[in-house]
Amino acid sequence: GAVVSQHPSRVICKSGTSVKIECRSLDFQATTMFWYRQFPKQSLMLMATSNEGSKATYEQGVEKDKFLINHASLTLSTLTVTSAHPEDSSFYICSASRAPRQGLQSEAFFGQGTRLTVV
Amino acid sequence: GIQVEQSPPDLILQEGANSTLRCNFSDSVNNLQWFHQNPWGQLINLFYIPSGTKQNGRLSATTVATERYSLLYISSSQTTDSGVYFCAVTRGPYTGANSKLTFGKGITLSVRP
């Protein structure tokens, strides 16, 4: 089955520093990946759509200068939280959907998630 | 945008019991998926089911697209079934940005030994 790998799974950083999170599709190419944020006991909220070879599309209210997204290849998207502050502490999850081919369903697969704590 | 409502919000079961989790959506969809989020946060794919019925072991799901709802059945529940169950849908065609998922708020299931 399709696998999406996210790294790191947990990170603690100091306020004011930047943190990079990687999302890789391991056995399929993904021209589009998605980044979600989840607060405790809440649902997943889409932050942005990562497009291979072009700029990311951000959801309303998400600061593009705070959350930098790069999708440099068909298997890798990165999310960089810049100048992190305690309010950026959250669970971040990426997903990728397998590009449709004959006989394949378009199904979304998720990374393991990254728990970011800013101190 | 499309609205996804899940019910009940919380469910407590005794081990061995059966349960039905419901997902209603406000518009036609191209994709519907059920996920189980384990205590470590990982989202586990349970079913891709925009329509019809599927079964996988003790779990089964049915989506009635014309009536805009989906049901997830858990039989003979086990403590390892505990966690949050999410329903998520996609309205657009399969490719690119249109494949982004809209999630319901989730159903928290606790299975007691």
mmCIF file of C-alpha atoms in Angstrom:
data_model
loop_
_atom_site.group_PDB
_atom_site.id
_atom_site.type_symbol
_atom_site.label_atom_id
_atom_site.label_comp_id
_atom_site.label_asym_id
_atom_site.label_seq_id
_atom_site.Cartn_x
_atom_site.Cartn_y
_atom_site.Cartn_z
ATOM 1 C CA GLY A 1 0.000 0.000 0.000
ATOM 2 C CA ALA A 2 0.924 3.622 -0.357
ATOM 3 C CA VAL A 3 3.002 5.060 2.444
ATOM 4 C CA VAL A 4 3.650 8.620 3.459
ATOM 5 C CA SER A 5 6.512 9.270 5.836
ATOM 6 C CA GLN A 6 6.840 12.391 7.964
ATOM 7 C CA HIS A 7 9.879 13.473 9.927
ATOM 8 C CA PRO A 8 10.517 14.346 12.677
ATOM 9 C CA SER A 9 7.743 12.857 14.779
ATOM 10 C CA ARG A 10 8.455 15.148 17.689
ATOM 11 C CA VAL A 11 10.428 18.358 18.024
ATOM 12 C CA ILE A 12 10.991 20.860 20.783
ATOM 13 C CA CYS A 13 12.464 24.197 19.799
ATOM 14 C CA LYS A 14 13.166 27.548 21.373
ATOM 15 C CA SER A 15 10.994 30.527 20.649
ATOM 16 C CA GLY A 16 12.307 32.485 17.669
ATOM 17 C CA THR A 17 13.919 29.564 15.899
ATOM 18 C CA SER A 18 12.709 27.802 12.747
ATOM 19 C CA VAL A 19 11.709 24.182 12.356
ATOM 20 C CA LYS A 20 11.513 22.152 9.155
ATOM 21 C CA ILE A 21 9.177 19.195 8.775
ATOM 22 C CA GLU A 22 9.546 16.755 5.883
ATOM 23 C CA CYS A 23 6.816 14.772 4.175
ATOM 24 C CA ARG A 24 7.722 12.048 1.715
ATOM 25 C CA SER A 25 5.628 9.760 -0.421
ATOM 26 C CA LEU A 26 7.582 6.516 -0.361
ATOM 27 C CA ASP A 27 6.125 4.416 -3.135
ATOM 28 C CA PHE A 28 4.246 6.812 -5.375
ATOM 29 C CA GLN A 29 4.637 10.251 -6.879
ATOM 30 C CA ALA A 30 2.546 13.069 -5.503
ATOM 31 C CA THR A 31 2.197 16.277 -7.462
ATOM 32 C CA THR A 32 0.037 17.603 -4.632
ATOM 33 C CA MET A 33 0.467 17.211 -0.906
ATOM 34 C CA PHE A 34 -1.494 18.753 1.913
ATOM 35 C CA TRP A 35 -0.528 20.123 5.303
ATOM 36 C CA TYR A 36 -2.928 20.002 8.221
ATOM 37 C CA ARG A 37 -2.795 21.279 11.756
ATOM 38 C CA GLN A 38 -4.569 19.676 14.683
ATOM 39 C CA PHE A 39 -5.139 21.169 18.110
ATOM 40 C CA PRO A 40 -5.817 18.896 21.098
ATOM 41 C CA LYS A 41 -9.184 17.169 20.924
ATOM 42 C CA GLN A 42 -10.045 18.898 17.669
ATOM 43 C CA SER A 43 -10.304 17.875 14.062
ATOM 44 C CA LEU A 44 -7.746 18.373 11.332
ATOM 45 C CA MET A 45 -7.658 21.791 9.760
ATOM 46 C CA LEU A 46 -6.176 22.229 6.309
ATOM 47 C CA MET A 47 -3.381 24.791 6.267
ATOM 48 C CA ALA A 48 -2.129 24.667 2.715
ATOM 49 C CA THR A 49 -1.873 22.731 -0.503
ATOM 50 C CA SER A 50 1.663 21.998 -1.639
ATOM 51 C CA ASN A 51 2.100 21.923 -5.410
ATOM 52 C CA GLU A 52 5.161 20.355 -7.012
ATOM 53 C CA GLY A 53 7.147 22.975 -8.912
ATOM 54 C CA SER A 54 4.931 25.901 -8.013
ATOM 55 C CA LYS A 55 3.811 28.014 -5.081
ATOM 56 C CA ALA A 56 1.722 26.558 -2.328
ATOM 57 C CA THR A 57 -1.903 27.537 -1.901
ATOM 58 C CA TYR A 58 -2.724 28.670 1.621
ATOM 59 C CA GLU A 59 -6.088 28.502 3.348
ATOM 60 C CA GLN A 60 -7.637 31.689 4.609
ATOM 61 C CA GLY A 61 -6.063 32.892 7.827
ATOM 62 C CA VAL A 62 -2.826 30.923 7.433
ATOM 63 C CA GLU A 63 0.265 33.122 7.326
ATOM 64 C CA LYS A 64 2.336 32.150 4.306
ATOM 65 C CA ASP A 65 5.417 33.907 5.660
ATOM 66 C CA LYS A 66 5.137 31.969 8.904
ATOM 67 C CA PHE A 67 4.561 28.574 7.326
ATOM 68 C CA LEU A 68 6.866 28.177 4.341
ATOM 69 C CA ILE A 69 6.109 25.267 2.047
ATOM 70 C CA ASN A 70 8.439 23.851 -0.569
ATOM 71 C CA HIS A 71 7.561 20.996 -2.904
ATOM 72 C CA ALA A 72 10.750 20.515 -4.854
ATOM 73 C CA SER A 73 10.171 16.993 -6.108
ATOM 74 C CA LEU A 74 7.355 14.560 -6.762
ATOM 75 C CA THR A 75 8.037 12.759 -3.495
ATOM 76 C CA LEU A 76 8.981 15.495 -1.022
ATOM 77 C CA SER A 77 7.237 18.469 0.510
ATOM 78 C CA THR A 78 8.590 20.465 3.429
ATOM 79 C CA LEU A 79 6.890 22.763 5.910
ATOM 80 C CA THR A 80 9.080 25.270 7.716
ATOM 81 C CA VAL A 81 7.667 27.029 10.742
ATOM 82 C CA THR A 82 9.629 30.256 10.846
ATOM 83 C CA SER A 83 10.332 32.286 13.967
ATOM 84 C CA ALA A 84 8.299 29.852 15.999
ATOM 85 C CA HIS A 85 6.365 31.004 19.044
ATOM 86 C CA PRO A 86 4.558 29.025 21.747
ATOM 87 C CA GLU A 87 1.230 29.533 19.961
ATOM 88 C CA ASP A 88 2.636 27.579 17.004
ATOM 89 C CA SER A 89 2.858 24.505 19.218
ATOM 90 C CA SER A 90 0.575 21.940 17.645
ATOM 91 C CA PHE A 91 0.353 18.628 15.796
ATOM 92 C CA TYR A 92 1.151 18.972 12.104
ATOM 93 C CA ILE A 93 0.206 16.240 9.628
ATOM 94 C CA CYS A 94 0.829 15.906 5.931
ATOM 95 C CA SER A 95 -1.027 13.860 3.372
ATOM 96 C CA ALA A 96 -0.685 12.826 -0.228
ATOM 97 C CA SER A 97 -3.172 11.280 -2.598
ATOM 98 C CA ARG A 98 -2.042 8.744 -5.110
ATOM 99 C CA ALA A 99 -2.296 10.164 -8.643
ATOM 100 C CA PRO A 100 -5.089 8.341 -10.411
ATOM 101 C CA ARG A 101 -4.215 5.649 -12.874
ATOM 102 C CA GLN A 102 -6.418 3.044 -14.356
ATOM 103 C CA GLY A 103 -7.504 0.670 -11.647
ATOM 104 C CA LEU A 104 -6.257 2.823 -8.782
ATOM 105 C CA GLN A 105 -8.473 4.728 -6.407
ATOM 106 C CA SER A 106 -7.584 8.252 -5.430
ATOM 107 C CA GLU A 107 -7.015 7.660 -1.767
ATOM 108 C CA ALA A 108 -5.375 10.003 0.728
ATOM 109 C CA PHE A 109 -2.583 8.697 2.945
ATOM 110 C CA PHE A 110 -1.197 10.485 5.959
ATOM 111 C CA GLY A 111 2.195 10.850 7.527
ATOM 112 C CA GLN A 112 2.796 9.983 11.157
ATOM 113 C CA GLY A 113 2.471 13.612 12.194
ATOM 114 C CA THR A 114 4.875 15.966 13.946
ATOM 115 C CA ARG A 115 4.260 17.205 17.447
ATOM 116 C CA LEU A 116 5.863 20.635 17.713
ATOM 117 C CA THR A 117 6.459 22.226 21.086
ATOM 118 C CA VAL A 118 7.870 25.745 21.191
ATOM 119 C CA VAL A 119 9.345 26.759 24.536
ATOM 120 C CA GLY B 1 -18.030 24.674 1.488
ATOM 121 C CA ILE B 2 -19.193 21.192 2.210
ATOM 122 C CA GLN B 3 -20.188 20.348 5.787
ATOM 123 C CA VAL B 4 -19.364 17.017 7.419
ATOM 124 C CA GLU B 5 -21.117 16.020 10.623
ATOM 125 C CA GLN B 6 -20.288 12.956 12.668
ATOM 126 C CA SER B 7 -22.329 11.384 15.427
ATOM 127 C CA PRO B 8 -22.284 10.615 18.231
ATOM 128 C CA PRO B 9 -19.370 12.810 19.360
ATOM 129 C CA ASP B 10 -18.406 10.360 22.094
ATOM 130 C CA LEU B 11 -19.044 6.676 22.521
ATOM 131 C CA ILE B 12 -18.209 4.352 25.402
ATOM 132 C CA LEU B 13 -18.454 0.618 24.862
ATOM 133 C CA GLN B 14 -17.822 -2.511 26.812
ATOM 134 C CA GLU B 15 -15.391 -4.853 25.120
ATOM 135 C CA GLY B 16 -17.250 -7.194 22.804
ATOM 136 C CA ALA B 17 -20.072 -4.780 22.005
ATOM 137 C CA ASN B 18 -21.014 -3.570 18.539
ATOM 138 C CA SER B 19 -21.338 0.034 17.434
ATOM 139 C CA THR B 20 -22.370 2.216 14.527
ATOM 140 C CA LEU B 21 -20.713 5.529 13.742
ATOM 141 C CA ARG B 22 -22.418 7.953 11.411
ATOM 142 C CA CYS B 23 -21.167 10.579 8.957
ATOM 143 C CA ASN B 24 -23.504 13.008 7.193
ATOM 144 C CA PHE B 25 -22.340 15.321 4.440
ATOM 145 C CA SER B 26 -24.078 18.298 2.918
ATOM 146 C CA ASP B 27 -23.315 17.848 -0.793
ATOM 147 C CA SER B 28 -22.330 15.243 -3.349
ATOM 148 C CA VAL B 29 -18.816 13.866 -2.967
ATOM 149 C CA ASN B 30 -16.276 12.082 -5.115
ATOM 150 C CA ASN B 31 -14.382 10.546 -2.256
ATOM 151 C CA LEU B 32 -15.208 9.514 1.290
ATOM 152 C CA GLN B 33 -12.718 7.986 3.669
ATOM 153 C CA TRP B 34 -12.866 6.721 7.233
ATOM 154 C CA PHE B 35 -9.780 7.016 9.431
ATOM 155 C CA HIS B 36 -8.843 5.873 12.906
ATOM 156 C CA GLN B 37 -6.500 8.177 14.779
ATOM 157 C CA ASN B 38 -4.543 6.192 17.310
ATOM 158 C CA PRO B 39 -3.260 7.583 20.635
ATOM 159 C CA TRP B 40 0.024 8.599 18.958
ATOM 160 C CA GLY B 41 -1.795 10.711 16.401
ATOM 161 C CA GLN B 42 -1.300 8.485 13.400
ATOM 162 C CA LEU B 43 -4.225 8.430 10.983
ATOM 163 C CA ILE B 44 -4.923 4.894 9.874
ATOM 164 C CA ASN B 45 -6.858 4.394 6.651
ATOM 165 C CA LEU B 46 -9.911 2.250 7.303
ATOM 166 C CA PHE B 47 -12.010 2.585 4.180
ATOM 167 C CA TYR B 48 -12.121 4.444 0.914
ATOM 168 C CA ILE B 49 -15.853 4.295 0.253
ATOM 169 C CA PRO B 50 -17.548 6.970 -1.872
ATOM 170 C CA SER B 51 -20.445 4.551 -2.336
ATOM 171 C CA GLY B 52 -21.466 1.007 -1.573
ATOM 172 C CA THR B 53 -20.414 -1.370 1.172
ATOM 173 C CA LYS B 54 -17.029 -2.753 2.167
ATOM 174 C CA GLN B 55 -15.869 -5.055 4.915
ATOM 175 C CA ASN B 56 -12.493 -5.576 6.498
ATOM 176 C CA GLY B 57 -12.489 -8.030 9.381
ATOM 177 C CA ARG B 58 -14.584 -6.695 12.242
ATOM 178 C CA LEU B 59 -15.100 -3.393 10.489
ATOM 179 C CA SER B 60 -17.486 -2.593 7.694
ATOM 180 C CA ALA B 61 -18.723 0.592 6.094
ATOM 181 C CA THR B 62 -21.635 1.643 3.958
ATOM 182 C CA THR B 63 -22.055 4.877 2.045
ATOM 183 C CA VAL B 64 -25.404 5.875 0.576
ATOM 184 C CA ALA B 65 -24.287 8.693 -1.681
ATOM 185 C CA THR B 66 -27.786 9.664 -2.801
ATOM 186 C CA GLU B 67 -28.801 10.236 0.814
ATOM 187 C CA ARG B 68 -25.457 11.783 1.774
ATOM 188 C CA TYR B 69 -24.415 9.625 4.669
ATOM 189 C CA SER B 70 -21.958 6.921 5.556
ATOM 190 C CA LEU B 71 -21.912 4.425 8.408
ATOM 191 C CA LEU B 72 -18.969 2.671 10.005
ATOM 192 C CA TYR B 73 -19.759 -0.550 11.856
ATOM 193 C CA ILE B 74 -17.496 -2.001 14.496
ATOM 194 C CA SER B 75 -18.346 -5.470 15.697
ATOM 195 C CA SER B 76 -16.994 -7.304 18.746
ATOM 196 C CA SER B 77 -15.110 -4.197 19.811
ATOM 197 C CA GLN B 78 -11.682 -4.475 21.407
ATOM 198 C CA THR B 79 -9.775 -2.071 23.618
ATOM 199 C CA THR B 80 -7.407 -1.446 20.720
ATOM 200 C CA ASP B 81 -10.337 0.055 18.793
ATOM 201 C CA SER B 82 -10.254 3.042 21.146
ATOM 202 C CA GLY B 83 -9.342 6.360 19.596
ATOM 203 C CA VAL B 84 -10.893 8.957 17.355
ATOM 204 C CA TYR B 85 -12.686 8.034 14.153
ATOM 205 C CA PHE B 86 -12.788 10.605 11.394
ATOM 206 C CA CYS B 87 -14.869 10.774 8.275
ATOM 207 C CA ALA B 88 -13.458 12.954 5.482
ATOM 208 C CA VAL B 89 -14.762 13.825 2.044
ATOM 209 C CA THR B 90 -13.612 15.359 -1.220
ATOM 210 C CA ARG B 91 -15.916 17.159 -3.571
ATOM 211 C CA GLY B 92 -13.737 17.800 -6.571
ATOM 212 C CA PRO B 93 -12.226 15.501 -9.201
ATOM 213 C CA TYR B 94 -9.373 13.235 -8.245
ATOM 214 C CA THR B 95 -6.414 15.373 -9.196
ATOM 215 C CA GLY B 96 -4.497 18.160 -7.598
ATOM 216 C CA ALA B 97 -5.861 20.663 -5.159
ATOM 217 C CA ASN B 98 -9.395 19.446 -5.674
ATOM 218 C CA SER B 99 -8.526 16.273 -3.839
ATOM 219 C CA LYS B 100 -8.186 18.045 -0.473
ATOM 220 C CA LEU B 101 -10.212 16.449 2.262
ATOM 221 C CA THR B 102 -12.793 18.088 4.512
ATOM 222 C CA PHE B 103 -12.944 16.387 7.879
ATOM 223 C CA GLY B 104 -15.738 15.908 10.347
ATOM 224 C CA LYS B 105 -15.086 16.671 14.008
ATOM 225 C CA GLY B 106 -14.489 13.044 14.827
ATOM 226 C CA ILE B 107 -16.027 10.469 17.148
ATOM 227 C CA THR B 108 -14.104 9.552 20.280
ATOM 228 C CA LEU B 109 -14.520 5.863 21.036
ATOM 229 C CA SER B 110 -13.523 4.336 24.345
ATOM 230 C CA VAL B 111 -13.701 0.576 24.673
ATOM 231 C CA ARG B 112 -13.487 -0.643 28.241
ATOM 232 C CA PRO B 113 -12.208 -4.100 29.204
#
